[in-house]
Amino acid sequence: MEVEKNIKRLIETLKDDDELVQVQTIEMLEEIGEPAVDQLIDALDNEDKNVRMGAAKVLGLIGDAKAIDPLIETMKDDNKWVRRAASGALSNLGESAVEPLTKTLNDDDWRVRGGAAWALSNIKSPEALDPLIEVMSDDSGFVRAGAVMALGNIGGEKAEKALQRALEDKSGYVRRVAQGFLNKD
């Protein structure tokens, strides 16, 4: 019971605007590990953005797969920094997050699709190749750029062909990212 109270106090400390306090709190929660996971998942719904962002970061550091669905849901947060923290946390979860993230590439919200693509770009799993190629035609340049980054990081012949097609994208940024990967060879 004492551990639960300490976890609750630490999570509340994430509200502090001092970045050093937040970093130290995140480190302490990471050290606690699995016993903190359920309260951290609950904290993803906290009214304070710093708490939501810190909770997402810690969940990614702990790496418990039961945080995947709540983190995917957190990618719908109104705050872009919280969304980025959730996407980053998912990328830390590695292979266990690949299948849920590839399903998320079909979400109605472009920000969620984009967060999933960017998370997959960090995981670099060949399993995500086909779903990422599919979102190369997404309406959102953010999603397409994430997909191009992921394909470039995954590599291989199939990814290279998709990157060649991305050179014709309407977004200059998407074209530059694709060109950057193609120039590496």
PDB file of C-alpha atoms in Angstrom:
ATOM      1  CA  MET A   1       0.000   0.000   0.000  1.00  0.00           C
ATOM      2  CA  GLU A   2       2.895   2.359   0.777  1.00  0.00           C
ATOM      3  CA  VAL A   3       4.381   1.750  -2.683  1.00  0.00           C
ATOM      4  CA  GLU A   4       1.073   2.722  -4.327  1.00  0.00           C
ATOM      5  CA  LYS A   5       0.974   5.964  -2.341  1.00  0.00           C
ATOM      6  CA  ASN A   6       4.549   6.766  -3.340  1.00  0.00           C
ATOM      7  CA  ILE A   7       3.750   6.100  -6.989  1.00  0.00           C
ATOM      8  CA  LYS A   8       0.707   8.378  -6.752  1.00  0.00           C
ATOM      9  CA  ARG A   9       2.849  11.147  -5.195  1.00  0.00           C
ATOM     10  CA  LEU A  10       5.482  10.775  -7.905  1.00  0.00           C
ATOM     11  CA  ILE A  11       2.869  10.965 -10.644  1.00  0.00           C
ATOM     12  CA  GLU A  12       1.511  14.158  -9.068  1.00  0.00           C
ATOM     13  CA  THR A  13       5.073  15.543  -9.083  1.00  0.00           C
ATOM     14  CA  LEU A  14       5.014  15.352 -12.890  1.00  0.00           C
ATOM     15  CA  LYS A  15       2.817  18.489 -12.743  1.00  0.00           C
ATOM     16  CA  ASP A  16       5.885  20.510 -11.776  1.00  0.00           C
ATOM     17  CA  ASP A  17       6.936  22.894 -14.543  1.00  0.00           C
ATOM     18  CA  ASP A  18      10.617  22.455 -13.648  1.00  0.00           C
ATOM     19  CA  GLU A  19      12.100  20.189 -16.305  1.00  0.00           C
ATOM     20  CA  LEU A  20      14.726  18.795 -13.909  1.00  0.00           C
ATOM     21  CA  VAL A  21      12.018  17.758 -11.457  1.00  0.00           C
ATOM     22  CA  GLN A  22      10.116  16.051 -14.282  1.00  0.00           C
ATOM     23  CA  VAL A  23      13.224  14.193 -15.495  1.00  0.00           C
ATOM     24  CA  GLN A  24      14.084  13.002 -11.991  1.00  0.00           C
ATOM     25  CA  THR A  25      10.496  11.915 -11.392  1.00  0.00           C
ATOM     26  CA  ILE A  26      10.433   9.987 -14.664  1.00  0.00           C
ATOM     27  CA  GLU A  27      13.665   8.253 -13.681  1.00  0.00           C
ATOM     28  CA  MET A  28      12.247   7.278 -10.278  1.00  0.00           C
ATOM     29  CA  LEU A  29       9.040   5.940 -11.821  1.00  0.00           C
ATOM     30  CA  GLU A  30      11.043   3.995 -14.390  1.00  0.00           C
ATOM     31  CA  GLU A  31      13.081   2.478 -11.565  1.00  0.00           C
ATOM     32  CA  ILE A  32       9.875   1.356  -9.820  1.00  0.00           C
ATOM     33  CA  GLY A  33       8.883  -0.284 -13.090  1.00  0.00           C
ATOM     34  CA  GLU A  34       6.010  -2.752 -13.410  1.00  0.00           C
ATOM     35  CA  PRO A  35       4.312  -1.907 -10.072  1.00  0.00           C
ATOM     36  CA  ALA A  36       3.730   1.632 -11.431  1.00  0.00           C
ATOM     37  CA  VAL A  37       2.233   0.613 -14.799  1.00  0.00           C
ATOM     38  CA  ASP A  38      -1.465   0.595 -13.854  1.00  0.00           C
ATOM     39  CA  GLN A  39      -1.307   3.998 -12.172  1.00  0.00           C
ATOM     40  CA  LEU A  40       0.690   5.392 -15.098  1.00  0.00           C
ATOM     41  CA  ILE A  41      -1.944   4.114 -17.525  1.00  0.00           C
ATOM     42  CA  ASP A  42      -4.604   5.855 -15.425  1.00  0.00           C
ATOM     43  CA  ALA A  43      -2.469   9.026 -15.481  1.00  0.00           C
ATOM     44  CA  LEU A  44      -2.744   9.160 -19.280  1.00  0.00           C
ATOM     45  CA  ASP A  45      -6.220  10.645 -18.618  1.00  0.00           C
ATOM     46  CA  ASN A  46      -5.001  13.237 -16.097  1.00  0.00           C
ATOM     47  CA  GLU A  47      -6.148  16.819 -16.636  1.00  0.00           C
ATOM     48  CA  ASP A  48      -2.538  18.066 -16.522  1.00  0.00           C
ATOM     49  CA  LYS A  49      -0.609  17.759 -19.794  1.00  0.00           C
ATOM     50  CA  ASN A  50       2.720  17.343 -17.990  1.00  0.00           C
ATOM     51  CA  VAL A  51       1.343  14.334 -16.130  1.00  0.00           C
ATOM     52  CA  ARG A  52      -0.016  12.777 -19.341  1.00  0.00           C
ATOM     53  CA  MET A  53       3.260  13.412 -21.156  1.00  0.00           C
ATOM     54  CA  GLY A  54       5.404  12.101 -18.300  1.00  0.00           C
ATOM     55  CA  ALA A  55       3.224   9.031 -17.847  1.00  0.00           C
ATOM     56  CA  ALA A  56       3.541   8.210 -21.552  1.00  0.00           C
ATOM     57  CA  LYS A  57       7.317   8.587 -21.441  1.00  0.00           C
ATOM     58  CA  VAL A  58       7.648   6.334 -18.392  1.00  0.00           C
ATOM     59  CA  LEU A  59       5.383   3.683 -19.895  1.00  0.00           C
ATOM     60  CA  GLY A  60       7.654   3.583 -22.935  1.00  0.00           C
ATOM     61  CA  LEU A  61      10.709   3.241 -20.724  1.00  0.00           C
ATOM     62  CA  ILE A  62       9.172   0.449 -18.650  1.00  0.00           C
ATOM     63  CA  GLY A  63       8.103  -1.371 -21.820  1.00  0.00           C
ATOM     64  CA  ASP A  64       5.048  -3.235 -20.542  1.00  0.00           C
ATOM     65  CA  ALA A  65       2.910  -4.357 -23.515  1.00  0.00           C
ATOM     66  CA  LYS A  66      -0.346  -3.703 -21.630  1.00  0.00           C
ATOM     67  CA  ALA A  67       0.360   0.012 -22.154  1.00  0.00           C
ATOM     68  CA  ILE A  68       0.119  -0.283 -25.963  1.00  0.00           C
ATOM     69  CA  ASP A  69      -3.623   0.297 -26.386  1.00  0.00           C
ATOM     70  CA  PRO A  70      -3.790   3.138 -23.838  1.00  0.00           C
ATOM     71  CA  LEU A  71      -0.790   4.801 -25.512  1.00  0.00           C
ATOM     72  CA  ILE A  72      -2.430   4.471 -28.928  1.00  0.00           C
ATOM     73  CA  GLU A  73      -5.526   6.124 -27.462  1.00  0.00           C
ATOM     74  CA  THR A  74      -3.292   8.881 -26.046  1.00  0.00           C
ATOM     75  CA  MET A  75      -2.149   9.701 -29.577  1.00  0.00           C
ATOM     76  CA  LYS A  76      -5.598  11.348 -29.867  1.00  0.00           C
ATOM     77  CA  ASP A  77      -4.753  13.826 -27.086  1.00  0.00           C
ATOM     78  CA  ASP A  78      -5.420  17.523 -27.758  1.00  0.00           C
ATOM     79  CA  ASN A  79      -1.839  18.401 -26.850  1.00  0.00           C
ATOM     80  CA  LYS A  80       0.778  17.719 -29.532  1.00  0.00           C
ATOM     81  CA  TRP A  81       3.556  17.133 -26.958  1.00  0.00           C
ATOM     82  CA  VAL A  82       1.465  14.468 -25.249  1.00  0.00           C
ATOM     83  CA  ARG A  83       0.776  12.863 -28.642  1.00  0.00           C
ATOM     84  CA  ARG A  84       4.494  12.868 -29.437  1.00  0.00           C
ATOM     85  CA  ALA A  85       5.336  11.360 -26.047  1.00  0.00           C
ATOM     86  CA  ALA A  86       2.807   8.572 -26.684  1.00  0.00           C
ATOM     87  CA  SER A  87       4.204   7.900 -30.159  1.00  0.00           C
ATOM     88  CA  GLY A  88       7.752   7.858 -28.803  1.00  0.00           C
ATOM     89  CA  ALA A  89       6.734   5.520 -25.997  1.00  0.00           C
ATOM     90  CA  LEU A  90       5.168   3.151 -28.510  1.00  0.00           C
ATOM     91  CA  SER A  91       8.354   3.120 -30.551  1.00  0.00           C
ATOM     92  CA  ASN A  92      10.222   2.105 -27.379  1.00  0.00           C
ATOM     93  CA  LEU A  93       7.906  -0.883 -27.023  1.00  0.00           C
ATOM     94  CA  GLY A  94       9.383  -2.370 -30.187  1.00  0.00           C
ATOM     95  CA  GLU A  95       8.038  -5.457 -31.938  1.00  0.00           C
ATOM     96  CA  SER A  96       5.140  -5.900 -29.501  1.00  0.00           C
ATOM     97  CA  ALA A  97       3.710  -2.595 -30.766  1.00  0.00           C
ATOM     98  CA  VAL A  98       4.091  -3.264 -34.514  1.00  0.00           C
ATOM     99  CA  GLU A  99       0.763  -5.009 -35.164  1.00  0.00           C
ATOM    100  CA  PRO A 100      -1.355  -2.531 -33.141  1.00  0.00           C
ATOM    101  CA  LEU A 101       0.463   0.384 -34.781  1.00  0.00           C
ATOM    102  CA  THR A 102      -0.070  -0.972 -38.300  1.00  0.00           C
ATOM    103  CA  LYS A 103      -3.800  -1.242 -37.525  1.00  0.00           C
ATOM    104  CA  THR A 104      -3.681   2.347 -36.274  1.00  0.00           C
ATOM    105  CA  LEU A 105      -2.485   3.486 -39.702  1.00  0.00           C
ATOM    106  CA  ASN A 106      -6.189   3.255 -40.651  1.00  0.00           C
ATOM    107  CA  ASP A 107      -7.438   5.573 -37.886  1.00  0.00           C
ATOM    108  CA  ASP A 108      -9.792   8.412 -38.863  1.00  0.00           C
ATOM    109  CA  ASP A 109      -7.491  11.028 -37.307  1.00  0.00           C
ATOM    110  CA  TRP A 110      -4.462  11.994 -39.446  1.00  0.00           C
ATOM    111  CA  ARG A 111      -2.507  12.869 -36.304  1.00  0.00           C
ATOM    112  CA  VAL A 112      -2.964   9.340 -34.988  1.00  0.00           C
ATOM    113  CA  ARG A 113      -2.055   7.778 -38.350  1.00  0.00           C
ATOM    114  CA  GLY A 114       1.006   9.994 -38.506  1.00  0.00           C
ATOM    115  CA  GLY A 115       2.050   9.166 -34.950  1.00  0.00           C
ATOM    116  CA  ALA A 116       1.757   5.476 -35.775  1.00  0.00           C
ATOM    117  CA  ALA A 117       3.888   5.874 -38.919  1.00  0.00           C
ATOM    118  CA  TRP A 118       6.563   7.819 -37.051  1.00  0.00           C
ATOM    119  CA  ALA A 119       6.595   5.245 -34.219  1.00  0.00           C
ATOM    120  CA  LEU A 120       7.007   2.497 -36.816  1.00  0.00           C
ATOM    121  CA  SER A 121       9.902   4.436 -38.342  1.00  0.00           C
ATOM    122  CA  ASN A 122      11.771   4.025 -35.062  1.00  0.00           C
ATOM    123  CA  ILE A 123      10.899   0.336 -34.648  1.00  0.00           C
ATOM    124  CA  LYS A 124      12.125  -0.511 -38.170  1.00  0.00           C
ATOM    125  CA  SER A 125      10.157  -3.745 -38.458  1.00  0.00           C
ATOM    126  CA  PRO A 126       9.887  -5.351 -41.917  1.00  0.00           C
ATOM    127  CA  GLU A 127       6.458  -6.619 -40.782  1.00  0.00           C
ATOM    128  CA  ALA A 128       5.151  -3.052 -41.190  1.00  0.00           C
ATOM    129  CA  LEU A 129       6.382  -2.662 -44.771  1.00  0.00           C
ATOM    130  CA  ASP A 130       3.138  -3.332 -46.675  1.00  0.00           C
ATOM    131  CA  PRO A 131       0.864  -1.232 -44.420  1.00  0.00           C
ATOM    132  CA  LEU A 132       3.353   1.642 -44.635  1.00  0.00           C
ATOM    133  CA  ILE A 133       3.450   1.430 -48.425  1.00  0.00           C
ATOM    134  CA  GLU A 134      -0.361   1.639 -48.396  1.00  0.00           C
ATOM    135  CA  VAL A 135      -0.354   4.920 -46.451  1.00  0.00           C
ATOM    136  CA  MET A 136       2.029   6.485 -48.956  1.00  0.00           C
ATOM    137  CA  SER A 137      -1.160   7.724 -50.649  1.00  0.00           C
ATOM    138  CA  ASP A 138      -2.615   9.267 -47.461  1.00  0.00           C
ATOM    139  CA  ASP A 139      -4.104  12.766 -47.766  1.00  0.00           C
ATOM    140  CA  SER A 140      -1.858  13.998 -44.946  1.00  0.00           C
ATOM    141  CA  GLY A 141       1.746  14.950 -45.711  1.00  0.00           C
ATOM    142  CA  PHE A 142       2.577  14.247 -42.057  1.00  0.00           C
ATOM    143  CA  VAL A 143       1.432  10.645 -42.480  1.00  0.00           C
ATOM    144  CA  ARG A 144       3.214  10.241 -45.822  1.00  0.00           C
ATOM    145  CA  ALA A 145       6.431  11.684 -44.376  1.00  0.00           C
ATOM    146  CA  GLY A 146       6.263   9.268 -41.445  1.00  0.00           C
ATOM    147  CA  ALA A 147       5.711   6.380 -43.834  1.00  0.00           C
ATOM    148  CA  VAL A 148       8.663   7.446 -46.004  1.00  0.00           C
ATOM    149  CA  MET A 149      10.868   7.749 -42.922  1.00  0.00           C
ATOM    150  CA  ALA A 150       9.786   4.285 -41.788  1.00  0.00           C
ATOM    151  CA  LEU A 151      10.366   2.738 -45.200  1.00  0.00           C
ATOM    152  CA  GLY A 152      13.792   4.318 -45.390  1.00  0.00           C
ATOM    153  CA  ASN A 153      14.681   2.989 -41.953  1.00  0.00           C
ATOM    154  CA  ILE A 154      13.390  -0.505 -42.746  1.00  0.00           C
ATOM    155  CA  GLY A 155      15.133  -0.633 -46.108  1.00  0.00           C
ATOM    156  CA  GLY A 156      15.178  -3.371 -48.704  1.00  0.00           C
ATOM    157  CA  GLU A 157      14.158  -3.586 -52.326  1.00  0.00           C
ATOM    158  CA  LYS A 158      10.422  -3.182 -51.747  1.00  0.00           C
ATOM    159  CA  ALA A 159      10.974  -0.116 -49.560  1.00  0.00           C
ATOM    160  CA  GLU A 160      13.352   1.367 -52.123  1.00  0.00           C
ATOM    161  CA  LYS A 161      10.727   1.039 -54.876  1.00  0.00           C
ATOM    162  CA  ALA A 162       8.211   2.858 -52.668  1.00  0.00           C
ATOM    163  CA  LEU A 163      10.791   5.560 -51.930  1.00  0.00           C
ATOM    164  CA  GLN A 164      11.325   6.001 -55.685  1.00  0.00           C
ATOM    165  CA  ARG A 165       7.573   6.619 -56.040  1.00  0.00           C
ATOM    166  CA  ALA A 166       7.737   9.115 -53.167  1.00  0.00           C
ATOM    167  CA  LEU A 167      10.031  11.289 -55.284  1.00  0.00           C
ATOM    168  CA  GLU A 168       6.835  12.296 -57.127  1.00  0.00           C
ATOM    169  CA  ASP A 169       4.958  13.248 -53.931  1.00  0.00           C
ATOM    170  CA  LYS A 170       3.241  16.652 -53.883  1.00  0.00           C
ATOM    171  CA  SER A 171       5.047  17.517 -50.621  1.00  0.00           C
ATOM    172  CA  GLY A 172       8.575  18.841 -50.971  1.00  0.00           C
ATOM    173  CA  TYR A 173       9.393  17.547 -47.504  1.00  0.00           C
ATOM    174  CA  VAL A 174       8.265  14.010 -48.365  1.00  0.00           C
ATOM    175  CA  ARG A 175      10.351  14.145 -51.560  1.00  0.00           C
ATOM    176  CA  ARG A 176      13.448  15.348 -49.652  1.00  0.00           C
ATOM    177  CA  VAL A 177      13.107  12.600 -47.023  1.00  0.00           C
ATOM    178  CA  ALA A 178      12.773   9.960 -49.738  1.00  0.00           C
ATOM    179  CA  GLN A 179      15.728  11.407 -51.664  1.00  0.00           C
ATOM    180  CA  GLY A 180      17.832  11.397 -48.514  1.00  0.00           C
ATOM    181  CA  PHE A 181      17.311   7.671 -48.071  1.00  0.00           C
ATOM    182  CA  LEU A 182      17.860   6.911 -51.743  1.00  0.00           C
ATOM    183  CA  ASN A 183      21.139   8.864 -51.701  1.00  0.00           C
ATOM    184  CA  LYS A 184      22.464   6.715 -48.840  1.00  0.00           C
ATOM    185  CA  ASP A 185      22.998   3.777 -51.187  1.00  0.00           C
TER     186      ASP A 185
END
